[in-house]
Each structure stands twice: as structure tokens, then as C-alpha cells.
PDB file of C-alpha atoms and ligand atoms in Angstrom:
ATOM      1  CA  UNK A   3      23.939  24.431  15.948  1.00 77.00           C
ATOM      2  CA  UNK A   4      25.279  21.835  13.716  1.00 93.00           C
ATOM      3  CA  UNK A   5      22.462  21.060  11.337  1.00 97.00           C
ATOM      4  CA  UNK A   6      21.615  17.156  11.907  1.00 98.00           C
ATOM      5  CA  UNK A   7      23.112  15.126   9.147  1.00 98.00           C
ATOM      6  CA  UNK A   8      20.470  13.185   7.317  1.00 98.00           C
ATOM      7  CA  UNK A   9      20.617  10.100   4.658  1.00 98.00           C
ATOM      8  CA  UNK A  10      17.715  10.198   2.286  1.00 98.00           C
ATOM      9  CA  UNK A  11      17.959   7.075   0.702  1.00 98.00           C
ATOM     10  CA  UNK A  12      15.686   7.926  -2.873  1.00 98.00           C
ATOM     11  CA  UNK A  13      14.802  10.541  -4.804  1.00 97.00           C
ATOM     12  CA  UNK A  14      11.944  12.967  -2.969  1.00 98.00           C
ATOM     13  CA  UNK A  15      10.209  15.694  -5.291  1.00 98.00           C
ATOM     14  CA  UNK A  16      11.941  19.166  -5.692  1.00 98.00           C
ATOM     15  CA  UNK A  17      10.099  20.960  -4.180  1.00 98.00           C
ATOM     16  CA  UNK A  18      10.361  18.502  -0.514  1.00 98.00           C
ATOM     17  CA  UNK A  19      14.209  18.355  -1.013  1.00 98.00           C
ATOM     18  CA  UNK A  20      14.256  22.218  -0.978  1.00 98.00           C
ATOM     19  CA  UNK A  21      12.941  22.411   2.626  1.00 98.00           C
ATOM     20  CA  UNK A  22      15.376  19.754   3.264  1.00 98.00           C
ATOM     21  CA  UNK A  23      18.987  20.990   1.688  1.00 97.00           C
ATOM     22  CA  UNK A  24      17.914  24.513   4.469  1.00 97.00           C
ATOM     23  CA  UNK A  25      17.442  22.361   7.238  1.00 97.00           C
ATOM     24  CA  UNK A  26      19.688  19.861   7.910  1.00 98.00           C
ATOM     25  CA  UNK A  27      23.323  18.582   6.227  1.00 98.00           C
ATOM     26  CA  UNK A  28      21.746  16.008   4.103  1.00 98.00           C
ATOM     27  CA  UNK A  29      23.082  13.221   1.273  1.00 98.00           C
ATOM     28  CA  UNK A  30      20.721  12.148  -0.867  1.00 97.00           C
ATOM     29  CA  UNK A  31      21.129   8.713  -3.196  1.00 96.00           C
ATOM     30  CA  UNK A  32      21.899  10.617  -5.995  1.00 95.00           C
ATOM     31  CA  UNK A  33      21.558   7.655  -8.438  1.00 96.00           C
ATOM     32  CA  UNK A  34      17.452   6.289  -7.251  1.00 97.00           C
ATOM     33  CA  UNK A  35      18.363   2.891  -6.395  1.00 94.00           C
ATOM     34  CA  UNK A  36      17.940   1.520  -3.750  1.00 93.00           C
ATOM     35  CA  UNK A  37      20.643   0.709  -1.111  1.00 95.00           C
ATOM     36  CA  UNK A  38      21.888  -2.944  -0.047  1.00 95.00           C
ATOM     37  CA  UNK A  39      21.724  -3.959   3.845  1.00 95.00           C
ATOM     38  CA  UNK A  40      25.339  -3.146   4.013  1.00 96.00           C
ATOM     39  CA  UNK A  41      24.758   0.938   3.055  1.00 97.00           C
ATOM     40  CA  UNK A  42      21.783   0.663   5.385  1.00 97.00           C
ATOM     41  CA  UNK A  43      24.661  -0.360   8.289  1.00 97.00           C
ATOM     42  CA  UNK A  44      27.358   2.165   7.409  1.00 97.00           C
ATOM     43  CA  UNK A  45      25.145   4.398   7.275  1.00 98.00           C
ATOM     44  CA  UNK A  46      23.904   3.938  10.825  1.00 98.00           C
ATOM     45  CA  UNK A  47      26.989   5.207  12.609  1.00 98.00           C
ATOM     46  CA  UNK A  48      27.545   7.902  10.163  1.00 98.00           C
ATOM     47  CA  UNK A  49      23.800  10.024   9.803  1.00 98.00           C
ATOM     48  CA  UNK A  50      21.569  11.107  12.981  1.00 98.00           C
ATOM     49  CA  UNK A  51      18.572  10.298  10.563  1.00 98.00           C
ATOM     50  CA  UNK A  52      17.729   7.838   8.154  1.00 98.00           C
ATOM     51  CA  UNK A  53      14.939   8.773   5.630  1.00 98.00           C
ATOM     52  CA  UNK A  54      13.982   4.901   3.935  1.00 98.00           C
ATOM     53  CA  UNK A  55      11.122   4.065   1.708  1.00 98.00           C
ATOM     54  CA  UNK A  56       9.059   1.225   0.835  1.00 94.00           C
ATOM     55  CA  UNK A  57      11.931  -0.501  -1.570  1.00 93.00           C
ATOM     56  CA  UNK A  58      14.300  -0.568   1.443  1.00 95.00           C
ATOM     57  CA  UNK A  59      14.930  -3.951   3.483  1.00 94.00           C
ATOM     58  CA  UNK A  60      15.943  -3.191   6.641  1.00 97.00           C
ATOM     59  CA  UNK A  61      16.268  -5.743   8.243  1.00 96.00           C
ATOM     60  CA  UNK A  62      18.065  -6.952  11.990  1.00 97.00           C
ATOM     61  CA  UNK A  63      21.314  -7.400   9.931  1.00 96.00           C
ATOM     62  CA  UNK A  64      21.388  -3.361   9.235  1.00 97.00           C
ATOM     63  CA  UNK A  65      20.486  -2.357  13.494  1.00 97.00           C
ATOM     64  CA  UNK A  66      24.247  -4.558  14.219  1.00 95.00           C
ATOM     65  CA  UNK A  67      25.842  -1.493  15.154  1.00 95.00           C
ATOM     66  CA  UNK A  68      27.690  -0.577  17.883  1.00 94.00           C
ATOM     67  CA  UNK A  69      26.679   2.700  19.359  1.00 94.00           C
ATOM     68  CA  UNK A  70      24.757   3.909  16.287  1.00 97.00           C
ATOM     69  CA  UNK A  71      24.667   7.716  15.266  1.00 98.00           C
ATOM     70  CA  UNK A  72      21.340   7.606  13.798  1.00 98.00           C
ATOM     71  CA  UNK A  73      18.466   7.521  16.342  1.00 98.00           C
ATOM     72  CA  UNK A  74      15.459   7.588  14.147  1.00 98.00           C
ATOM     73  CA  UNK A  75      14.608   6.739  10.823  1.00 98.00           C
ATOM     74  CA  UNK A  76      11.229   9.118   9.303  1.00 98.00           C
ATOM     75  CA  UNK A  77      10.038   6.219   6.785  1.00 98.00           C
ATOM     76  CA  UNK A  78       8.384   7.698   3.630  1.00 98.00           C
ATOM     77  CA  UNK A  79       5.326   5.799   3.043  1.00 98.00           C
ATOM     78  CA  UNK A  80       2.762   4.472   5.534  1.00 97.00           C
ATOM     79  CA  UNK A  81       3.668   0.867   5.540  1.00 96.00           C
ATOM     80  CA  UNK A  82       6.731   0.066   7.619  1.00 96.00           C
ATOM     81  CA  UNK A  83       6.842  -3.844   7.250  1.00 95.00           C
ATOM     82  CA  UNK A  84       9.933  -3.425   5.115  1.00 95.00           C
ATOM     83  CA  UNK A  85      11.663  -2.646   8.708  1.00 97.00           C
ATOM     84  CA  UNK A  86      12.526  -4.593  10.836  1.00 97.00           C
ATOM     85  CA  UNK A  87      10.422  -2.957  14.097  1.00 97.00           C
ATOM     86  CA  UNK A  88      11.936  -5.504  17.166  1.00 97.00           C
ATOM     87  CA  UNK A  89      15.621  -5.465  15.629  1.00 97.00           C
ATOM     88  CA  UNK A  90      15.237  -0.935  15.325  1.00 98.00           C
ATOM     89  CA  UNK A  91      13.691  -0.664  18.821  1.00 97.00           C
ATOM     90  CA  UNK A  92      15.933  -3.120  20.470  1.00 96.00           C
ATOM     91  CA  UNK A  93      18.982  -0.591  19.089  1.00 96.00           C
ATOM     92  CA  UNK A  94      17.406   2.015  20.561  1.00 97.00           C
ATOM     93  CA  UNK A  95      16.314   3.259  17.549  1.00 98.00           C
ATOM     94  CA  UNK A  96      12.617   5.523  17.083  1.00 98.00           C
ATOM     95  CA  UNK A  97      10.725   4.961  13.595  1.00 98.00           C
ATOM     96  CA  UNK A  98       7.461   7.253  12.379  1.00 98.00           C
ATOM     97  CA  UNK A  99       5.722   6.623   9.303  1.00 98.00           C
ATOM     98  CA  UNK A 100       3.418   8.756   7.107  1.00 98.00           C
ATOM     99  CA  UNK A 101      -0.430   8.221   7.317  1.00 98.00           C
ATOM    100  CA  UNK A 102      -3.368  10.124   6.325  1.00 97.00           C
ATOM    101  CA  UNK A 103      -1.445  11.905   3.701  1.00 98.00           C
ATOM    102  CA  UNK A 104      -2.321   9.283   1.177  1.00 98.00           C
ATOM    103  CA  UNK A 105      -5.714   7.738   2.214  1.00 98.00           C
ATOM    104  CA  UNK A 106      -7.241  10.190  -0.156  1.00 98.00           C
ATOM    105  CA  UNK A 107      -4.445   8.112  -3.149  1.00 98.00           C
ATOM    106  CA  UNK A 108      -5.279   5.918  -2.165  1.00 98.00           C
ATOM    107  CA  UNK A 109      -8.538   4.632  -1.986  1.00 98.00           C
ATOM    108  CA  UNK A 110      -8.727   6.340  -5.541  1.00 99.00           C
ATOM    109  CA  UNK A 111      -6.107   3.768  -6.756  1.00 98.00           C
ATOM    110  CA  UNK A 112      -8.692   1.097  -5.223  1.00 99.00           C
ATOM    111  CA  UNK A 113     -11.362   1.993  -6.996  1.00 99.00           C
ATOM    112  CA  UNK A 114      -9.313   2.551 -10.144  1.00 99.00           C
ATOM    113  CA  UNK A 115      -8.665  -1.122  -9.595  1.00 99.00           C
ATOM    114  CA  UNK A 116     -12.673  -2.154  -9.060  1.00 99.00           C
ATOM    115  CA  UNK A 117     -13.399  -0.370 -12.020  1.00 99.00           C
ATOM    116  CA  UNK A 118     -11.029  -1.651 -14.639  1.00 98.00           C
ATOM    117  CA  UNK A 119     -10.778  -4.518 -13.653  1.00 99.00           C
ATOM    118  CA  UNK A 120     -15.519  -4.570 -13.304  1.00 99.00           C
ATOM    119  CA  UNK A 121     -15.287  -2.816 -16.962  1.00 98.00           C
ATOM    120  CA  UNK A 122     -12.434  -4.954 -18.862  1.00 98.00           C
ATOM    121  CA  UNK A 123      -9.981  -1.743 -19.136  1.00 98.00           C
ATOM    122  CA  UNK A 124      -6.932  -3.430 -19.598  1.00 98.00           C
ATOM    123  CA  UNK A 125      -7.832  -5.994 -21.877  1.00 98.00           C
ATOM    124  CA  UNK A 126      -9.718  -3.185 -24.208  1.00 98.00           C
ATOM    125  CA  UNK A 127      -7.448  -0.728 -23.865  1.00 98.00           C
ATOM    126  CA  UNK A 128      -4.273  -3.264 -24.829  1.00 98.00           C
ATOM    127  CA  UNK A 129      -7.141  -4.387 -28.112  1.00 98.00           C
ATOM    128  CA  UNK A 130      -7.412  -0.591 -29.133  1.00 98.00           C
ATOM    129  CA  UNK A 131      -3.701  -0.463 -28.711  1.00 98.00           C
ATOM    130  CA  UNK A 132      -3.133  -3.699 -30.507  1.00 98.00           C
ATOM    131  CA  UNK A 133      -5.206  -2.218 -33.256  1.00 98.00           C
ATOM    132  CA  UNK A 134      -7.765  -5.339 -32.724  1.00 98.00           C
ATOM    133  CA  UNK A 135     -10.145  -3.194 -32.193  1.00 98.00           C
ATOM    134  CA  UNK A 136     -13.175  -4.505 -34.942  1.00 98.00           C
ATOM    135  CA  UNK A 137     -16.094  -2.320 -33.140  1.00 98.00           C
ATOM    136  CA  UNK A 138     -19.185  -1.453 -31.312  1.00 98.00           C
ATOM    137  CA  UNK A 139     -21.469  -5.004 -30.725  1.00 98.00           C
ATOM    138  CA  UNK A 140     -23.661  -6.324 -28.148  1.00 98.00           C
ATOM    139  CA  UNK A 141     -21.179  -8.883 -26.767  1.00 98.00           C
ATOM    140  CA  UNK A 142     -18.372  -7.250 -26.834  1.00 98.00           C
ATOM    141  CA  UNK A 143     -16.034  -7.552 -23.510  1.00 98.00           C
ATOM    142  CA  UNK A 144     -18.342  -7.563 -21.023  1.00 98.00           C
ATOM    143  CA  UNK A 145     -17.942  -6.743 -17.640  1.00 98.00           C
ATOM    144  CA  UNK A 146     -19.949  -6.932 -14.378  1.00 98.00           C
ATOM    145  CA  UNK A 147     -20.959  -3.013 -13.261  1.00 98.00           C
ATOM    146  CA  UNK A 148     -20.122  -2.450  -9.792  1.00 98.00           C
ATOM    147  CA  UNK A 149     -23.176  -0.042  -8.920  1.00 98.00           C
ATOM    148  CA  UNK A 150     -25.160  -1.498  -5.743  1.00 98.00           C
ATOM    149  CA  UNK A 151     -22.935  -4.081  -4.870  1.00 98.00           C
ATOM    150  CA  UNK A 152     -21.426  -5.565  -1.488  1.00 99.00           C
ATOM    151  CA  UNK A 153     -17.729  -4.538  -1.234  1.00 99.00           C
ATOM    152  CA  UNK A 154     -15.692  -6.876   1.213  1.00 99.00           C
ATOM    153  CA  UNK A 155     -13.076  -4.312   2.735  1.00 99.00           C
ATOM    154  CA  UNK A 156     -10.480  -6.324   5.155  1.00 98.00           C
ATOM    155  CA  UNK A 157      -9.140  -4.334   7.795  1.00 98.00           C
ATOM    156  CA  UNK A 158     -11.014  -0.596   8.523  1.00 98.00           C
ATOM    157  CA  UNK A 159      -8.165   1.949   9.160  1.00 98.00           C
ATOM    158  CA  UNK A 160      -8.661   5.429   7.818  1.00 98.00           C
ATOM    159  CA  UNK A 161      -7.781   3.664   3.939  1.00 98.00           C
ATOM    160  CA  UNK A 162     -10.400   1.349   4.404  1.00 98.00           C
ATOM    161  CA  UNK A 163     -13.220   3.687   5.629  1.00 98.00           C
ATOM    162  CA  UNK A 164     -12.178   6.587   2.332  1.00 98.00           C
ATOM    163  CA  UNK A 165     -12.589   3.302   0.306  1.00 99.00           C
ATOM    164  CA  UNK A 166     -16.207   2.618   1.837  1.00 99.00           C
ATOM    165  CA  UNK A 167     -17.183   5.841   1.268  1.00 98.00           C
ATOM    166  CA  UNK A 168     -16.145   6.352  -2.247  1.00 99.00           C
ATOM    167  CA  UNK A 169     -18.055   3.377  -3.019  1.00 99.00           C
ATOM    168  CA  UNK A 170     -21.355   3.576  -0.898  1.00 98.00           C
ATOM    169  CA  UNK A 171     -22.112   7.606  -1.767  1.00 98.00           C
ATOM    170  CA  UNK A 172     -20.594   7.399  -5.097  1.00 98.00           C
ATOM    171  CA  UNK A 173     -21.788   3.500  -6.607  1.00 98.00           C
ATOM    172  CA  UNK A 174     -24.271   2.969  -4.003  1.00 98.00           C
ATOM    173  CA  UNK A 175     -21.944  -0.245  -2.548  1.00 99.00           C
ATOM    174  CA  UNK A 176     -23.517  -2.205  -0.178  1.00 98.00           C
ATOM    175  CA  UNK A 177     -20.237  -2.261   2.626  1.00 99.00           C
ATOM    176  CA  UNK A 178     -19.571  -5.239   4.814  1.00 99.00           C
ATOM    177  CA  UNK A 179     -15.837  -5.129   6.883  1.00 98.00           C
ATOM    178  CA  UNK A 180     -13.946  -7.736   8.986  1.00 98.00           C
ATOM    179  CA  UNK A 181     -12.202  -6.030  10.981  1.00 98.00           C
ATOM    180  CA  UNK A 182      -9.339  -7.247  14.447  1.00 95.00           C
ATOM    181  CA  UNK A 183     -10.671  -4.894  16.419  1.00 97.00           C
ATOM    182  CA  UNK A 184     -14.513  -3.737  16.750  1.00 98.00           C
ATOM    183  CA  UNK A 185     -14.999  -0.719  14.783  1.00 98.00           C
ATOM    184  CA  UNK A 186     -17.896   1.908  16.582  1.00 98.00           C
ATOM    185  CA  UNK A 187     -20.783   1.861  15.324  1.00 98.00           C
ATOM    186  CA  UNK A 188     -20.506   6.051  15.297  1.00 98.00           C
ATOM    187  CA  UNK A 189     -17.623   5.055  12.223  1.00 98.00           C
ATOM    188  CA  UNK A 190     -20.151   2.300  11.001  1.00 98.00           C
ATOM    189  CA  UNK A 191     -23.077   4.472   9.509  1.00 98.00           C
ATOM    190  CA  UNK A 192     -21.035   7.666   8.958  1.00 98.00           C
ATOM    191  CA  UNK A 193     -21.448   4.607   5.071  1.00 98.00           C
ATOM    192  CA  UNK A 194     -24.156   1.961   6.092  1.00 98.00           C
ATOM    193  CA  UNK A 195     -21.465  -0.347   6.963  1.00 98.00           C
ATOM    194  CA  UNK A 196     -22.076  -3.634   8.242  1.00 98.00           C
ATOM    195  CA  UNK A 197     -18.791  -5.314  11.162  1.00 98.00           C
ATOM    196  CA  UNK A 198     -18.670  -9.090   9.954  1.00 98.00           C
ATOM    197  CA  UNK A 199     -18.189 -11.810  12.494  1.00 94.00           C
ATOM    198  CA  UNK A 200     -15.271 -13.181  10.836  1.00 97.00           C
ATOM    199  CA  UNK A 201     -12.813 -13.309   7.509  1.00 98.00           C
ATOM    200  CA  UNK A 202     -14.994 -16.092   5.790  1.00 98.00           C
ATOM    201  CA  UNK A 203     -18.446 -14.759   6.335  1.00 98.00           C
ATOM    202  CA  UNK A 204     -16.983 -11.649   4.363  1.00 98.00           C
ATOM    203  CA  UNK A 205     -15.231 -13.361   1.618  1.00 98.00           C
ATOM    204  CA  UNK A 206     -18.773 -15.435   0.886  1.00 98.00           C
ATOM    205  CA  UNK A 207     -20.991 -12.145   1.092  1.00 98.00           C
ATOM    206  CA  UNK A 208     -18.778  -9.927  -1.195  1.00 99.00           C
ATOM    207  CA  UNK A 209     -18.845  -9.030  -4.414  1.00 99.00           C
ATOM    208  CA  UNK A 210     -15.205  -6.997  -4.570  1.00 99.00           C
ATOM    209  CA  UNK A 211     -12.925  -8.052  -1.704  1.00 99.00           C
ATOM    210  CA  UNK A 212     -10.362  -5.021  -0.474  1.00 99.00           C
ATOM    211  CA  UNK A 213      -7.186  -5.760   1.354  1.00 99.00           C
ATOM    212  CA  UNK A 214      -6.232  -2.641   3.638  1.00 98.00           C
ATOM    213  CA  UNK A 215      -4.898  -4.469   6.150  1.00 98.00           C
ATOM    214  CA  UNK A 216      -1.127  -4.087   7.582  1.00 96.00           C
ATOM    215  CA  UNK A 217       1.471  -6.054   5.658  1.00 96.00           C
ATOM    216  CA  UNK A 218       4.484  -8.362   7.366  1.00 94.00           C
ATOM    217  CA  UNK A 219       4.215 -11.662   8.865  1.00 94.00           C
ATOM    218  CA  UNK A 220       1.263 -11.061  10.805  1.00 94.00           C
ATOM    219  CA  UNK A 221      -0.948 -10.853   7.621  1.00 97.00           C
ATOM    220  CA  UNK A 222       1.392 -13.239   5.206  1.00 98.00           C
ATOM    221  CA  UNK A 223      -0.719 -14.867   3.428  1.00 98.00           C
ATOM    222  CA  UNK A 224      -4.764 -14.042   4.899  1.00 98.00           C
ATOM    223  CA  UNK A 225      -5.754 -14.797   1.572  1.00 98.00           C
ATOM    224  CA  UNK A 226      -4.502 -17.611  -0.061  1.00 98.00           C
ATOM    225  CA  UNK A 227      -6.507 -20.861  -1.365  1.00 98.00           C
ATOM    226  CA  UNK A 228      -8.844 -21.768   1.493  1.00 98.00           C
ATOM    227  CA  UNK A 229      -9.470 -18.595   1.347  1.00 98.00           C
ATOM    228  CA  UNK A 230     -10.775 -18.064  -2.261  1.00 99.00           C
ATOM    229  CA  UNK A 231     -12.490 -21.502  -1.925  1.00 98.00           C
ATOM    230  CA  UNK A 232     -14.214 -18.879   0.159  1.00 98.00           C
ATOM    231  CA  UNK A 233     -15.273 -16.702  -2.783  1.00 98.00           C
ATOM    232  CA  UNK A 234     -18.102 -16.201  -5.049  1.00 98.00           C
ATOM    233  CA  UNK A 235     -16.618 -17.015  -8.371  1.00 98.00           C
ATOM    234  CA  UNK A 236     -17.709 -13.878  -9.585  1.00 98.00           C
ATOM    235  CA  UNK A 237     -16.072 -12.187  -7.199  1.00 99.00           C
ATOM    236  CA  UNK A 238     -13.270  -9.116  -8.003  1.00 99.00           C
ATOM    237  CA  UNK A 239      -9.831  -9.480  -5.574  1.00 99.00           C
ATOM    238  CA  UNK A 240      -8.531  -5.960  -4.563  1.00 99.00           C
ATOM    239  CA  UNK A 241      -5.062  -5.590  -3.218  1.00 99.00           C
ATOM    240  CA  UNK A 242      -3.642  -1.793  -2.781  1.00 98.00           C
ATOM    241  CA  UNK A 243      -1.788  -3.248   0.733  1.00 98.00           C
ATOM    242  CA  UNK A 244       1.137  -5.011   0.725  1.00 98.00           C
ATOM    243  CA  UNK A 245       1.927  -7.497  -1.730  1.00 98.00           C
ATOM    244  CA  UNK A 246       1.851 -10.609   0.921  1.00 98.00           C
ATOM    245  CA  UNK A 247      -1.074 -10.512   2.204  1.00 98.00           C
ATOM    246  CA  UNK A 248      -2.056 -12.950  -0.433  1.00 98.00           C
ATOM    247  CA  UNK A 249      -0.108 -16.322  -2.012  1.00 98.00           C
ATOM    248  CA  UNK A 250       0.454 -15.613  -5.348  1.00 98.00           C
ATOM    249  CA  UNK A 251       0.204 -19.291  -5.893  1.00 98.00           C
ATOM    250  CA  UNK A 252      -2.562 -19.471  -4.937  1.00 98.00           C
ATOM    251  CA  UNK A 253      -4.102 -16.624  -6.186  1.00 99.00           C
ATOM    252  CA  UNK A 254      -2.799 -17.796  -9.751  1.00 98.00           C
ATOM    253  CA  UNK A 255      -4.498 -20.611  -9.774  1.00 98.00           C
ATOM    254  CA  UNK A 256      -7.603 -19.405  -8.367  1.00 98.00           C
ATOM    255  CA  UNK A 257      -7.218 -17.551 -11.665  1.00 98.00           C
ATOM    256  CA  UNK A 258      -6.919 -20.603 -13.820  1.00 98.00           C
ATOM    257  CA  UNK A 259      -9.829 -22.365 -11.911  1.00 98.00           C
ATOM    258  CA  UNK A 260     -12.091 -18.741 -12.329  1.00 98.00           C
ATOM    259  CA  UNK A 261     -12.373 -20.286  -8.847  1.00 98.00           C
ATOM    260  CA  UNK A 262     -12.623 -15.982  -8.403  1.00 98.00           C
ATOM    261  CA  UNK A 263     -13.719 -13.700 -11.904  1.00 98.00           C
ATOM    262  CA  UNK A 264     -10.438 -11.070 -11.874  1.00 98.00           C
ATOM    263  CA  UNK A 265      -7.947  -9.157  -9.720  1.00 99.00           C
ATOM    264  CA  UNK A 266      -6.920  -6.130  -9.200  1.00 99.00           C
ATOM    265  CA  UNK A 267      -2.991  -5.691  -7.372  1.00 99.00           C
ATOM    266  CA  UNK A 268      -1.648  -2.519  -7.047  1.00 98.00           C
ATOM    267  CA  UNK A 269       1.165  -4.471  -4.933  1.00 98.00           C
ATOM    268  CA  UNK A 270       3.124  -7.509  -5.246  1.00 98.00           C
ATOM    269  CA  UNK A 271       5.477 -10.378  -3.136  1.00 97.00           C
ATOM    270  CA  UNK A 272       9.280  -9.050  -4.580  1.00 95.00           C
ATOM    271  CA  UNK A 273       8.376  -5.537  -6.125  1.00 96.00           C
ATOM    272  CA  UNK A 274       9.260  -5.281  -8.845  1.00 96.00           C
ATOM    273  CA  UNK A 275      10.057  -8.231  -9.776  1.00 97.00           C
ATOM    274  CA  UNK A 276       6.360  -9.594 -10.723  1.00 97.00           C
ATOM    275  CA  UNK A 277       5.752 -13.639 -10.219  1.00 98.00           C
ATOM    276  CA  UNK A 278       5.475 -14.087 -14.386  1.00 98.00           C
ATOM    277  CA  UNK A 279       2.087 -16.755 -13.635  1.00 98.00           C
ATOM    278  CA  UNK A 280       0.361 -13.289 -12.809  1.00 98.00           C
ATOM    279  CA  UNK A 281       1.262 -12.211 -16.271  1.00 98.00           C
ATOM    280  CA  UNK A 282      -0.459 -14.380 -18.383  1.00 96.00           C
ATOM    281  CA  UNK A 283      -4.439 -13.618 -17.246  1.00 98.00           C
ATOM    282  CA  UNK A 284      -6.393 -11.115 -19.251  1.00 98.00           C
ATOM    283  CA  UNK A 285      -8.335 -10.602 -15.982  1.00 98.00           C
ATOM    284  CA  UNK A 286      -5.361  -9.687 -14.078  1.00 98.00           C
ATOM    285  CA  UNK A 287      -5.248  -6.426 -13.485  1.00 98.00           C
ATOM    286  CA  UNK A 288      -1.133  -4.769 -12.508  1.00 98.00           C
ATOM    287  CA  UNK A 289      -0.568  -1.497 -11.379  1.00 98.00           C
ATOM    288  CA  UNK A 290       3.672  -0.370 -10.482  1.00 98.00           C
ATOM    289  CA  UNK A 291       3.017   0.625  -7.025  1.00 98.00           C
ATOM    290  CA  UNK A 292       0.644   3.815  -7.715  1.00 98.00           C
ATOM    291  CA  UNK A 293      -1.395   4.104  -4.613  1.00 98.00           C
ATOM    292  CA  UNK A 294      -0.316   7.067  -3.619  1.00 98.00           C
ATOM    293  CA  UNK A 295       1.850   8.151  -6.992  1.00 98.00           C
ATOM    294  CA  UNK A 296       0.523  11.732  -7.177  1.00 98.00           C
ATOM    295  CA  UNK A 297       2.438  14.923  -6.762  1.00 98.00           C
ATOM    296  CA  UNK A 298       0.098  16.187  -4.237  1.00 98.00           C
ATOM    297  CA  UNK A 299       0.647  13.633  -2.162  1.00 98.00           C
ATOM    298  CA  UNK A 300       4.544  12.609  -2.496  1.00 98.00           C
ATOM    299  CA  UNK A 301       4.620  15.996  -1.437  1.00 98.00           C
ATOM    300  CA  UNK A 302       2.572  16.174   1.204  1.00 98.00           C
ATOM    301  CA  UNK A 303       4.035  12.774   2.178  1.00 98.00           C
ATOM    302  CA  UNK A 304       8.189  14.254   2.157  1.00 98.00           C
ATOM    303  CA  UNK A 305       7.338  16.613   4.375  1.00 98.00           C
ATOM    304  CA  UNK A 306       5.615  14.990   6.779  1.00 98.00           C
ATOM    305  CA  UNK A 307       8.660  12.748   7.353  1.00 98.00           C
ATOM    306  CA  UNK A 308      10.054  16.644   7.764  1.00 98.00           C
ATOM    307  CA  UNK A 309       7.223  17.155  10.267  1.00 98.00           C
ATOM    308  CA  UNK A 310       8.561  14.231  12.360  1.00 98.00           C
ATOM    309  CA  UNK A 311      12.417  14.223  12.462  1.00 98.00           C
ATOM    310  CA  UNK A 312      11.243  17.708  13.246  1.00 98.00           C
ATOM    311  CA  UNK A 313       9.950  17.121  16.598  1.00 98.00           C
ATOM    312  CA  UNK A 314      12.675  14.783  17.120  1.00 98.00           C
ATOM    313  CA  UNK A 315      15.285  17.058  17.077  1.00 98.00           C
ATOM    314  CA  UNK A 316      12.966  19.503  19.154  1.00 97.00           C
ATOM    315  CA  UNK A 317      13.181  16.703  21.971  1.00 97.00           C
ATOM    316  CA  UNK A 318       9.304  16.037  20.878  1.00 98.00           C
ATOM    317  CA  UNK A 319       7.429  12.112  20.590  1.00 98.00           C
ATOM    318  CA  UNK A 320       7.184  12.201  16.782  1.00 98.00           C
ATOM    319  CA  UNK A 321       3.522  12.548  16.004  1.00 96.00           C
ATOM    320  CA  UNK A 322       3.511   9.194  13.521  1.00 98.00           C
ATOM    321  CA  UNK A 323       5.544   7.281  15.829  1.00 98.00           C
ATOM    322  CA  UNK A 324       5.608   3.176  15.100  1.00 97.00           C
ATOM    323  CA  UNK A 325       8.496   2.666  17.589  1.00 96.00           C
TER     324      UNK A 325
HETATM  325  C1  LIG B   9       3.170   3.518   1.246  1.00 68.36           C
HETATM  326  O1  LIG B   9       2.696   4.447   1.730  1.00 68.36           O
HETATM  327  O2  LIG B   9       2.890   2.517   2.624  1.00 68.36           O
HETATM  328  C2  LIG B   9       2.929   3.101   0.107  1.00 68.36           C
HETATM  329  O3  LIG B   9       2.732   1.762  -0.469  1.00 68.36           O
HETATM  330  C3  LIG B   9       3.403   3.711  -0.899  1.00 68.36           C
HETATM  331  O4  LIG B   9       2.979   5.261  -1.191  1.00 68.36           O
END
């Protein structure tokens, strides 16, 4: 039997590529640079499956191909707002993602950002490296403690729940949650969490606010000027979800006007380009989209994609089908 032809848009962990080579007729993007719209469009006539990731902009133009050979996009990543899902559906193409396997590591990076922002770790590291540290003193780089504070989690899916676990059991934080649908009580009581009625209530009550909702048009600029005005001026905002959830200009203005105390970002609008306005704030912690960046997780993500496309080629519904 001929092996399905697969295109992988970026380089993946070696262990996953090795398995993939045995099972499929696979083409790797050796340059490891994002592919263009034209390249994806052409690929639709050549490959049975395309395995894109978060850096690939799969717009509706990509799907304007008559009788595409591609029948599945096995996305490497949990977020899929970079893929035009209605266009994929219209073209009869299945899309899958990689949930679960990255929840722990993304929650860990959320706590990393919370601690870095609260304890001014970015400023401190820059001071040491620049040779400007003059030694210990009682008023040096004073931050705020996270123990016992209130954490507001927006979007209470798998990652949000892992964040709650770490914050509640590790730091005794009080957890409040805002989510589109009602969260079952048996889930909330695991971390003694309380679901609030609306976003404003969460923003007003939280010392830390962490975003774990999907990106895309539905949540574009969910956090903008109006929302910053609701926050405490001691609040710390963390975004490990998607850049578009936060309105950059409103964030810059909130930092400039001291409407909030600090921000921790692992995701950005228009990655890898960072709004230059953010770079001048010492109290903005900026990480290069590291949420899932551990060997264990990146391998698990790859194997999860392989599970999905294996299901598909065996005629089954992929376990993580999103379209
Ligand atoms: C995802 O999976 O969507 C992350 O943002 C990258 O790991």
C-alpha cells in the first residue's frame, strides 16, 4: 500500500520526525521558515495531509483549490485561530489540534510570568547583567507577594484549571473564574474556585488576571480600555492565550497611566513582531511564546498529531477533531 503523502510546515522534535519518516511519505520544510500562502495553496493539490502550526497563517485563500488532495490539517498546537475553520470546513478538510499534552507546561509558564511580574524578576536580571546592582538594601526592587492574593482566570478549560491548581495549592490563592458556559460545581470545588457572573466582576476583584480563552475573532480585544479601567491599579495581567485577546494600544496606555501594576505576556499580536510601545516598560515581562516549550511537551504534541492523522487514515474520527 502506498504511504500517505504528508507535508510538515516546520521542523519538529527529532523523535517524532523519526517515527513519521517510517510511517509516511513525508516532506519536511528544511528551512524551518514559515511557508507562504502560495506554498500552502500549492500543497493542497500535492499532499494527503498537511501538518501546520501556530506560525502558519492558513487564510481562506489557501482553500481556494479545486478538488484538493489534502483531506486533513493536523495542527501542531492546541490553538487554531491561525486556520480559517469555516473555509476548511467548506473545502471538506478535517482539522485536528493537540489539547491536554501542553496544559501542564502552559500553566507552568503562566505561574512563571506571575512570579516574574510580581517579584520584578526581569528588572532584577537586567540590573545584574548590566553591572548596575549596588547590593542589598531594604527598599530595593520591591514587588508584591502572590501568596493569598485573588487570581481571576478568564476561560476555565484545561489550562485554566491547571493554573488554578498551582495557584491555589502552591500559593494559597483565591480563585475566581469567568467562563462562557457554567462550570460544574465538582470542578470548581477542586480549587475552591468561584465562578463570577461577568467579566467586569472578575476584573474588579482580581489581583492577578490570567487569560486562558481561545483567540480568533470571538475574543479579539476582549481586554481593551474599558476593561483596564475596571482593574485595580495594583493588578497584574497575564496573557498566555493569544495576542489578539489584548488590545496592545489600550495595554500600553494602561501601563503608561499606571492603571495596572504590571503585565506578563507570552503571546503577541503579529508574532514575532512586538509592538515597540511595549518594550519601554520595565514592568512588562515579555517571553517569546514559550508556553509549551519543553522537550517532553513538544514531543507529546508531535505524537498527538500522529495519533490524529493515524485515526484519520484508518477511517476513524480523529480524537482531537475541531472541524
Ligand atoms: C498552542 O499550542 O496553541 C501554543 O500556543 C503553542 O504551543
